[in-house]
């Protein structure tokens, strides 16, 4: 385990101990240990684990040293496994509701005997939570809302988590000798921001061993269907997965069909019919004549000359439509007229903006973040720690910001890394739309991201944001709606007005690549980019591996029809420097 993973386990232990009502000193020791381990370098941790000298670090006692060593060397911790098992699952689940931490869970259990979400919901509906000391009417309402959201979103999964679940399964399928081709389909392939279930498609002449392997996969919690050409399972992570097996000559038709979307499929079938063809998961056959589409396709059988999706689209007079665009939103017309965009790709990205360090609420230092950016091959890295009003995120004061700017200058001058670091801030948009730093402070930075972090339910949010865009020092707008996918809705904003104001003021809008955010939403990007809005795909990384999230942002950008030209951080280092320099004239 690396140090961030170790720190996450230590933090979790602290939370679980608090849930059990353990000694506060013990709890604090774990939480402090988590913070401490983040401040050490990976090399130092490895060296101290090897030499058994962790205890020499101030704040790490014997018990903590032993646990860190076990985690570092084995990736597991028996103490942690047992601790987790000793706590009722319902209590841990309750903590997933926003605003309900371990202290509150304990109070709920002690005073009302609540040990499940269902009981908590009932208590809220009975008005019992409002009367509880430390809760009140408002927090009762908030808990109820959290439970409702959980139900609403519980059946879907973040794209990145679905992807991480699907990848090893797909790789496993591809290794089976009976499998000729295997792909994932459905919303995962279309890179929807959330995914209902996983869809796998396999070409094989011998399906039985493949379905047998699939239902016996170690991650399977329950088998819901197990037939000759189809199997469905529920995985331990809660996600459903469908596997369909087809003969090789049918694969490309089935792949297209099960990639969807439904709307896209309906439009495609319509188009096929207009050409006298019947299109289905079985094949592309004449609409006229004897028998069902399936029977006709089986008769046509191995004679089909359509072997790839490119050829399938070509048969219908279309250019290949990337899966991300298959939402029935005009992609077929564009493919017909040769007006499909050349979509931005991962390899186009030359650097990333809007990243945090340990100066505010990040988990890695400036140097660690820069090293990680260099390892990803980035030419530049933009730092943007929080500003002073974000107290919870340890926002920087003017003095600390000045010190960070100096440190970045020194780091760049040292030429220690190939990656150039830009100075910036994620500056709070205050309730009246003014910014959290003075113009003089902002003018000293390479770039300024402005974001809303407080007072979400305010009327006039649109005007508040537009005022911030009108500040001449604003470079980019961060996470437009503040939404957290599957957790909370964004604040109410009039997107069109904000897009227009951004364009009018020469402000870039970010596509926040954090898998929970992914806003501005892809559904707005096509029109906005046509009007001239520039996008920056910003990972909003709070740790080194968060930089990789730019990949999730690429998926959303592609769904928004964005090209390389639309995306700011595909520009060269020289071009970005020039752009930032021009801001200050
Ligand atoms: P999800 O799983 O809710 O995130 O969304 P999808 O798009 O993966 O939907 P899913 O898993 O129900 O089905 C996969 C694809 O199969 C879907 O995108 C299109 C195709 N499909 C499934 N059912 C139908 C249908 O009744 N009509 C049409 N035209 N296509 C369907
Ligand atoms: Ca699906
Ligand atoms: Ca499905
Ligand atoms: Zn933020």
XYZ file of C-alpha atoms and ligand atoms in Angstrom:
619
model
C 0.000 0.000 0.000
C 1.155 3.524 -0.660
C 0.925 6.220 1.963
C -2.389 7.675 0.793
C -4.007 4.267 1.039
C -2.495 3.702 4.471
C -3.730 7.114 5.598
C -7.223 6.275 4.325
C -7.274 3.073 6.401
C -6.040 4.895 9.510
C -8.721 7.549 9.059
C -11.340 4.856 8.643
C -10.133 3.158 11.823
C -10.493 6.473 13.658
C -14.055 6.817 12.402
C -14.992 3.257 13.313
C -13.482 3.594 16.792
C -15.455 6.768 17.278
C -18.550 4.879 16.241
C -17.796 2.341 18.955
C -17.346 5.092 21.504
C -13.692 4.315 22.155
C -11.306 6.474 24.085
C -10.914 9.859 22.325
C -7.132 9.770 22.741
C -6.936 6.533 20.832
C -9.155 7.950 18.084
C -7.085 11.087 17.827
C -3.910 9.037 17.612
C -5.167 7.312 14.461
C -6.397 10.508 12.839
C -3.128 12.248 13.678
C -1.237 9.214 12.380
C -3.110 9.470 9.086
C -2.134 13.119 8.673
C 1.427 12.410 9.746
C 1.991 9.590 7.294
C 0.888 11.875 4.468
C 3.672 14.288 5.307
C 6.410 11.657 4.962
C 7.787 10.768 1.540
C 7.175 7.295 0.096
C 10.928 6.667 0.223
C 11.152 7.545 3.883
C 8.215 5.308 4.768
C 9.671 2.379 2.844
C 13.071 2.912 4.430
C 11.682 3.198 7.976
C 9.401 0.194 7.549
C 12.394 -1.796 6.332
C 14.642 -0.667 9.173
C 11.903 -0.800 11.831
C 12.432 2.851 12.746
C 8.920 4.243 12.261
C 8.628 4.840 15.990
C 11.407 7.406 15.832
C 8.981 9.724 14.036
C 7.356 12.013 16.584
C 3.689 11.090 16.966
C 4.002 7.470 15.868
C 3.799 5.085 18.808
C 4.406 1.383 18.918
C 0.849 0.315 18.047
C 0.624 2.693 15.110
C 4.079 1.723 13.827
C 3.134 -1.927 13.832
C -0.113 -1.272 11.927
C 1.559 0.939 9.342
C 4.187 -1.758 8.831
C 1.565 -4.447 8.340
C -0.367 -2.309 5.849
C 2.754 -1.290 3.984
C 4.126 -4.810 3.632
C 0.954 -6.927 3.232
C -1.663 -4.434 2.032
C -3.940 -5.710 4.802
C -4.510 -5.256 8.497
C -6.108 -7.906 10.653
C -7.073 -5.377 13.320
C -8.978 -3.342 10.715
C -10.770 -6.367 9.246
C -11.912 -7.452 12.716
C -12.924 -3.934 13.662
C -15.090 -3.609 10.577
C -16.703 -6.976 11.235
C -17.517 -5.987 14.820
C -19.739 -3.084 13.822
C -23.301 -3.614 12.554
C -23.425 -2.867 8.832
C -26.468 -0.641 9.373
C -24.467 1.791 11.496
C -21.744 2.138 8.895
C -24.411 2.598 6.256
C -26.024 5.410 8.209
C -22.733 7.275 8.026
C -23.034 7.426 4.230
C -25.830 9.965 4.690
C -24.379 13.453 4.339
C -24.101 15.279 7.663
C -24.272 12.165 9.841
C -20.874 11.443 11.352
C -19.870 8.860 13.952
C -20.875 11.039 16.916
C -24.386 11.458 15.600
C -24.718 7.784 14.760
C -23.822 6.962 18.347
C -26.329 9.444 19.720
C -29.015 7.963 17.479
C -28.220 4.476 18.647
C -27.925 5.332 22.347
C -31.018 7.477 22.601
C -33.394 5.970 20.041
C -31.945 2.520 19.342
C -31.473 3.365 15.653
C -29.170 0.916 13.879
C -30.404 1.023 10.282
C -31.359 3.567 7.658
C -34.944 2.320 7.666
C -35.263 3.016 11.398
C -33.648 6.408 10.969
C -36.111 7.338 8.250
C -39.066 6.320 10.402
C -37.729 8.338 13.328
C -37.393 11.389 11.067
C -40.942 10.970 9.795
C -42.153 10.696 13.395
C -40.375 13.952 14.186
C -38.198 12.300 16.819
C -34.890 13.489 15.388
C -35.879 17.145 15.571
C -36.324 16.802 19.337
C -32.996 15.116 19.880
C -30.245 17.154 21.496
C -27.699 18.250 18.906
C -30.012 17.675 15.941
C -33.061 19.919 15.431
C -35.649 20.512 12.754
C -33.153 21.478 10.073
C -30.919 18.488 10.446
C -33.943 16.166 10.482
C -34.977 17.626 7.125
C -31.447 17.221 5.787
C -31.235 13.592 6.884
C -34.560 12.824 5.200
C -33.355 14.432 2.010
C -30.159 12.377 2.194
C -32.156 9.166 2.552
C -34.406 10.101 -0.358
C -31.377 10.814 -2.558
C -29.879 7.496 -1.569
C -32.957 5.683 -2.773
C -33.134 7.714 -5.927
C -29.495 7.139 -6.826
C -28.863 3.827 -5.103
C -29.361 1.810 -8.224
C -26.771 3.642 -10.295
C -22.988 3.816 -10.079
C -20.312 6.341 -10.966
C -18.785 5.755 -14.360
C -15.263 5.399 -13.017
C -16.256 2.823 -10.406
C -18.209 0.861 -12.999
C -15.191 1.012 -15.309
C -12.840 -0.220 -12.614
C -15.211 -3.097 -11.867
C -15.650 -3.986 -15.529
C -12.019 -3.915 -16.671
C -10.777 -7.061 -14.887
C -13.924 -8.952 -15.907
C -13.426 -8.000 -19.533
C -9.757 -8.945 -19.379
C -10.725 -12.304 -17.874
C -13.268 -12.957 -20.612
C -10.713 -12.156 -23.280
C -8.343 -14.751 -21.875
C -10.795 -17.612 -22.226
C -9.863 -19.840 -25.192
C -13.510 -20.023 -26.335
C -13.816 -16.243 -26.579
C -13.187 -14.819 -30.048
C -14.089 -11.233 -29.170
C -15.281 -9.534 -26.007
C -16.339 -5.923 -25.471
C -18.336 -3.990 -22.967
C -21.427 -2.216 -24.249
C -24.254 -0.131 -22.789
C -23.867 3.118 -20.904
C -20.355 2.191 -19.788
C -19.137 2.142 -23.393
C -21.033 5.358 -24.098
C -19.290 6.827 -21.073
C -22.388 8.055 -19.323
C -21.540 9.812 -16.054
C -23.446 7.134 -14.168
C -24.070 3.527 -15.112
C -27.074 1.343 -14.252
C -25.632 -2.061 -15.060
C -22.666 -3.496 -16.932
C -23.216 -5.098 -20.321
C -20.668 -7.522 -21.741
C -20.808 -9.034 -25.166
C -18.848 -12.080 -26.298
C -18.413 -13.725 -29.698
C -18.048 -17.476 -29.328
C -19.068 -20.789 -30.876
C -18.937 -22.487 -27.493
C -20.848 -20.389 -24.944
C -21.210 -22.815 -22.031
C -17.671 -22.616 -20.593
C -17.879 -18.831 -20.887
C -21.102 -18.434 -18.919
C -19.813 -20.969 -16.400
C -16.666 -18.901 -15.911
C -18.684 -15.691 -15.653
C -21.045 -16.848 -12.900
C -18.101 -18.273 -10.946
C -16.125 -14.999 -11.055
C -14.903 -14.263 -7.486
C -16.620 -10.875 -7.413
C -20.070 -12.399 -8.008
C -22.444 -12.128 -5.041
C -25.529 -13.625 -6.663
C -26.389 -15.286 -9.960
C -29.708 -13.992 -11.256
C -29.755 -15.774 -14.644
C -27.650 -18.534 -16.149
C -28.690 -19.640 -19.625
C -27.071 -20.712 -22.904
C -26.695 -17.301 -24.479
C -27.070 -15.014 -21.512
C -26.065 -14.758 -17.881
C -26.727 -12.080 -15.280
C -25.085 -11.586 -11.924
C -24.988 -9.114 -9.078
C -21.434 -8.267 -8.107
C -20.263 -7.737 -4.547
C -19.988 -4.003 -5.208
C -23.767 -3.995 -5.757
C -23.635 -3.524 -9.514
C -25.473 -5.864 -11.901
C -23.702 -7.322 -14.915
C -25.257 -8.857 -18.019
C -23.294 -11.125 -20.330
C -24.595 -11.969 -23.779
C -23.023 -14.523 -26.073
C -23.455 -14.514 -29.832
C -21.939 -16.363 -32.783
C -19.038 -14.397 -34.302
C -20.897 -13.309 -37.456
C -23.532 -11.621 -35.307
C -21.115 -9.849 -32.985
C -20.950 -6.409 -34.570
C -24.739 -6.125 -34.872
C -25.183 -7.142 -31.255
C -22.388 -4.809 -30.158
C -24.079 -1.890 -31.844
C -27.480 -2.851 -30.462
C -26.371 -3.325 -26.859
C -24.218 -0.215 -26.868
C -27.362 1.811 -27.453
C -28.597 4.228 -26.511
C -32.194 3.287 -27.059
C -32.869 6.610 -28.800
C -29.892 6.148 -31.082
C -31.017 2.605 -31.922
C -34.549 3.711 -32.736
C -33.228 6.376 -35.105
C -30.824 3.942 -36.740
C -33.581 1.380 -37.315
C -35.703 4.103 -38.815
C -32.927 5.023 -41.187
C -32.370 1.386 -42.161
C -36.065 0.926 -42.906
C -36.031 3.933 -45.212
C -33.412 1.999 -47.215
C -35.494 -1.186 -47.171
C -33.426 -2.800 -44.460
C -34.316 -4.231 -41.099
C -31.726 -3.575 -38.423
C -31.567 -5.509 -35.171
C -29.198 -7.195 -32.758
C -29.271 -10.165 -35.187
C -28.163 -8.439 -38.319
C -28.968 -6.078 -41.144
C -31.323 -7.831 -43.555
C -33.891 -6.921 -46.227
C -37.117 -5.733 -44.631
C -39.163 -7.570 -47.269
C -39.512 -11.349 -47.558
C -40.315 -14.411 -45.489
C -39.620 -14.858 -41.791
C -38.526 -12.808 -38.791
C -35.423 -10.630 -38.737
C -33.724 -13.278 -36.633
C -34.492 -16.046 -39.102
C -33.364 -13.941 -42.035
C -30.158 -13.016 -40.249
C -29.483 -16.665 -39.478
C -30.051 -17.552 -43.135
C -27.713 -14.775 -44.231
C -25.382 -16.262 -41.596
C -21.709 -16.351 -42.342
C -22.117 -14.599 -45.678
C -22.311 -11.193 -44.023
C -19.567 -8.823 -45.130
C -20.113 -6.522 -42.134
C -17.297 -7.302 -39.710
C -16.766 -3.994 -37.935
C -18.957 -1.184 -36.671
C -17.321 1.089 -39.276
C -18.653 -1.205 -41.993
C -22.067 -1.338 -40.330
C -22.374 2.444 -40.348
C -21.022 2.582 -43.883
C -23.762 0.213 -45.076
C -26.220 2.866 -43.988
C -24.271 5.680 -45.635
C -22.760 6.961 -42.390
C -19.341 7.695 -40.964
C -18.413 5.771 -37.823
C -20.170 7.324 -34.841
C -18.095 7.078 -31.638
C -20.073 5.378 -28.835
C -19.957 8.545 -26.698
C -22.096 10.366 -29.273
C -24.777 7.699 -29.595
C -27.461 9.474 -27.615
C -29.875 10.284 -30.409
C -28.953 13.959 -30.257
C -28.214 14.653 -33.900
C -25.219 12.374 -34.343
C -26.799 10.487 -37.255
C -27.477 13.670 -39.233
C -23.932 14.815 -38.563
C -22.493 11.442 -39.604
C -24.461 11.648 -42.825
C -23.239 15.100 -43.698
C -19.615 14.379 -42.752
C -19.968 16.875 -39.891
C -18.991 14.629 -37.014
C -16.401 16.318 -34.803
C -12.879 14.977 -34.383
C -13.298 14.343 -30.650
C -10.667 15.331 -28.112
C -8.618 12.337 -26.909
C -6.595 11.537 -23.796
C -3.380 11.897 -25.753
C -4.247 15.528 -26.613
C -3.987 16.645 -22.986
C -0.724 18.450 -22.218
C -1.325 19.506 -18.637
C -3.997 20.127 -16.021
C -5.243 23.044 -13.933
C -7.155 23.267 -10.659
C -5.188 20.974 -8.355
C -4.748 21.093 -4.594
C -1.773 20.475 -2.318
C -1.252 19.980 1.417
C -1.298 23.787 1.707
C -5.108 23.545 1.674
C -7.095 20.293 1.692
C -4.906 18.224 -0.629
C -3.107 15.101 0.565
C 0.167 15.541 -1.311
C 2.784 18.246 -1.358
C 3.597 20.564 -4.229
C 6.650 18.474 -5.112
C 4.717 15.196 -5.000
C 1.981 16.600 -7.213
C 4.570 17.903 -9.666
C 6.380 14.567 -9.758
C 3.061 12.813 -10.453
C 2.249 15.282 -13.241
C 5.678 14.669 -14.736
C 5.111 10.903 -14.558
C 1.922 11.408 -16.583
C 3.978 13.266 -19.175
C 2.347 16.637 -18.546
C 4.155 19.764 -19.744
C 2.448 21.844 -17.098
C 0.575 21.611 -13.812
C -1.659 24.342 -12.433
C -1.923 24.592 -8.664
C -5.099 26.142 -7.264
C -5.458 25.742 -3.528
C -8.465 27.118 -1.689
C -8.758 30.751 -0.670
C -9.070 32.121 2.858
C -12.884 31.905 3.277
C -12.844 28.137 2.742
C -11.856 27.670 6.346
C -12.743 23.987 6.498
C -10.466 23.321 3.540
C -7.682 25.285 5.271
C -7.886 28.019 2.657
C -4.734 30.091 2.214
C -4.323 33.566 3.629
C -2.647 36.198 1.463
C 0.631 35.534 3.254
C 0.492 31.782 2.758
C -0.472 32.267 -0.876
C 2.516 34.566 -1.376
C 4.755 31.936 0.188
C 3.327 29.270 -2.117
C 3.901 31.463 -5.158
C 7.508 31.892 -4.053
C 7.905 28.148 -3.540
C 6.535 27.446 -7.009
C 8.904 30.026 -8.501
C 11.787 28.338 -6.778
C 10.690 24.888 -7.893
C 10.403 26.022 -11.516
C 13.802 27.721 -11.342
C 15.401 24.584 -9.886
C 14.498 22.640 -13.037
C 14.020 19.617 -10.813
C 11.036 18.540 -12.903
C 10.277 18.690 -16.635
C 6.781 19.890 -15.760
C 6.264 23.641 -15.438
C 4.071 24.680 -12.505
C 1.596 27.556 -12.828
C 0.573 29.551 -9.768
C -3.121 29.888 -9.134
C -5.933 29.848 -6.633
C -9.369 28.343 -6.374
C -10.862 31.563 -5.163
C -14.214 31.502 -3.379
C -17.047 33.413 -4.959
C -18.481 35.173 -1.927
C -22.273 35.409 -1.469
C -22.378 38.844 -3.125
C -20.346 37.677 -6.138
C -17.144 39.397 -5.121
C -13.947 37.371 -4.876
C -12.159 36.220 -1.758
C -8.852 37.946 -2.610
C -8.168 41.537 -3.607
C -7.335 42.420 -7.199
C -3.710 43.085 -6.216
C -3.348 39.555 -4.861
C -5.066 37.939 -7.847
C -2.951 39.937 -10.296
C 0.188 38.232 -9.000
C -1.030 34.759 -10.014
C -0.752 33.041 -13.375
C -4.433 32.101 -13.301
C -7.532 32.227 -11.129
C -10.272 29.603 -10.810
C -13.418 30.972 -9.163
C -15.872 28.615 -7.431
C -18.882 28.658 -5.137
C -18.244 26.770 -1.886
C -20.791 28.288 0.492
C -24.422 29.421 0.724
C -25.699 27.068 -1.988
C -29.416 27.651 -1.566
C -29.227 31.332 -2.286
C -31.593 33.016 -4.747
C -29.657 34.941 -7.358
C -26.941 32.338 -7.766
C -26.710 33.136 -11.477
C -26.093 36.829 -10.854
C -23.590 35.981 -8.131
C -21.541 33.813 -10.486
C -21.771 36.269 -13.375
C -20.416 39.020 -11.163
C -17.418 36.796 -10.419
C -16.895 36.161 -14.137
C -16.810 39.901 -14.717
C -13.802 40.292 -12.459
C -10.933 40.946 -14.878
C -8.676 38.526 -12.968
C -10.957 35.528 -13.362
C -9.520 32.912 -15.723
C -11.817 29.935 -15.198
C -15.093 29.050 -13.520
C -14.872 25.911 -11.339
C -17.526 23.202 -10.899
C -20.471 25.143 -12.309
C -23.299 23.622 -10.249
C -21.542 22.082 -7.265
C -23.384 18.831 -7.883
C -22.127 15.548 -6.458
C -23.407 12.772 -8.667
C -25.609 10.249 -6.834
C -25.290 12.377 -3.678
C -26.609 15.849 -4.096
C -28.158 18.032 -6.758
C -26.290 21.099 -7.888
C -27.362 24.599 -6.957
C -29.835 26.252 -9.267
C -28.130 28.229 -12.017
C -29.185 29.440 -15.439
C -26.547 27.746 -17.503
C -27.176 29.651 -20.735
C -26.725 33.013 -19.061
C -23.527 31.911 -17.387
C -22.150 30.495 -20.622
C -22.892 33.767 -22.406
C -21.270 35.779 -19.626
C -18.198 33.550 -19.703
C -17.818 34.043 -23.438
C -18.386 37.799 -23.159
C -15.712 38.070 -20.465
C -13.213 35.697 -22.036
C -13.556 33.239 -19.167
C -12.965 29.508 -19.562
C -15.473 27.125 -17.958
C -14.063 24.006 -16.403
C -15.233 20.498 -17.005
C -14.482 19.213 -13.539
C -13.116 15.708 -14.113
C -13.718 14.483 -10.584
C -15.928 11.410 -11.211
C -18.471 12.732 -8.695
C -18.799 16.078 -10.411
C -18.285 16.058 -14.181
C -19.838 19.472 -14.558
C -20.455 21.618 -16.511
C -22.621 18.733 -17.652
C -21.848 17.251 -21.076
C -25.367 18.040 -22.259
C -24.497 21.757 -22.312
C -21.099 21.613 -23.957
C -21.962 21.153 -27.605
C -24.000 24.326 -27.882
C -21.682 26.274 -25.606
C -18.609 25.364 -27.627
C -20.389 26.261 -30.850
C -20.971 29.712 -29.369
C -17.250 29.967 -28.666
C -16.871 28.850 -25.064
C -13.487 27.341 -24.176
C -13.351 24.283 -21.897
C -10.619 23.244 -19.496
C -10.668 19.628 -18.306
C -9.673 20.036 -14.662
C -9.101 17.045 -12.387
C -9.558 19.052 -9.150
C -7.013 16.573 -7.769
C -6.643 16.414 -4.010
C -3.970 13.719 -4.200
C -1.478 12.485 -6.774
C -3.681 9.739 -8.187
C -6.513 12.251 -8.570
C -4.606 13.715 -11.515
C -5.586 10.598 -13.471
C -9.220 11.646 -13.228
C -8.680 13.812 -16.273
C -9.544 10.604 -18.157
C -13.102 10.647 -16.794
C -13.294 14.256 -17.933
C -12.262 13.254 -21.433
C -15.263 10.908 -21.576
C -17.624 13.720 -20.631
C -15.931 16.123 -23.045
C -16.341 13.643 -25.876
C -20.009 13.229 -24.987
C -20.214 17.009 -25.280
C -18.866 16.862 -28.860
C -15.698 18.730 -27.876
C -12.659 18.761 -30.123
C -9.033 19.403 -29.257
C -9.496 23.036 -30.290
C -12.299 23.505 -27.738
C -10.144 22.330 -24.840
C -7.695 24.779 -23.292
C -5.344 22.249 -21.714
C -4.502 20.690 -25.058
C -2.511 23.854 -25.805
C 1.260 23.926 -25.679
C 3.090 25.301 -22.671
C 4.158 28.323 -24.730
C 0.582 29.005 -25.823
C -0.719 28.758 -22.264
C 1.999 31.103 -20.989
C 1.104 33.589 -23.657
C -2.593 33.347 -22.817
C -1.929 33.963 -19.122
C 0.466 36.819 -19.836
C -2.157 38.529 -21.988
C -4.630 38.469 -19.062
C -2.493 40.887 -17.138
C -2.313 43.644 -19.720
P -27.937 1.793 -17.961
O -27.537 0.362 -17.812
O -29.242 2.113 -17.348
O -26.883 2.736 -17.515
O -28.131 2.106 -19.528
P -27.802 1.213 -20.795
O -27.839 2.125 -21.970
O -26.580 0.421 -20.591
O -29.098 0.305 -20.908
P -29.329 -1.258 -20.721
O -28.281 -1.889 -19.899
O -30.738 -1.401 -20.270
O -29.288 -1.829 -22.198
C -28.104 -1.771 -22.983
C -28.425 -1.323 -24.366
O -29.241 -2.290 -25.015
C -29.202 -0.039 -24.458
O -28.403 1.111 -24.425
C -29.866 -0.195 -25.805
C -30.141 -1.665 -25.914
N -31.515 -1.936 -25.520
C -31.919 -2.565 -24.408
N -33.244 -2.640 -24.362
C -33.711 -2.052 -25.477
C -34.990 -1.794 -26.016
O -36.024 -2.163 -25.450
N -35.060 -1.143 -27.211
C -33.936 -0.730 -27.870
N -34.037 -0.080 -29.020
N -32.731 -0.946 -27.389
C -32.607 -1.601 -26.214
Ca -26.228 -1.106 -18.918
Ca -28.123 -4.257 -19.113
Zn -13.868 23.474 -5.371
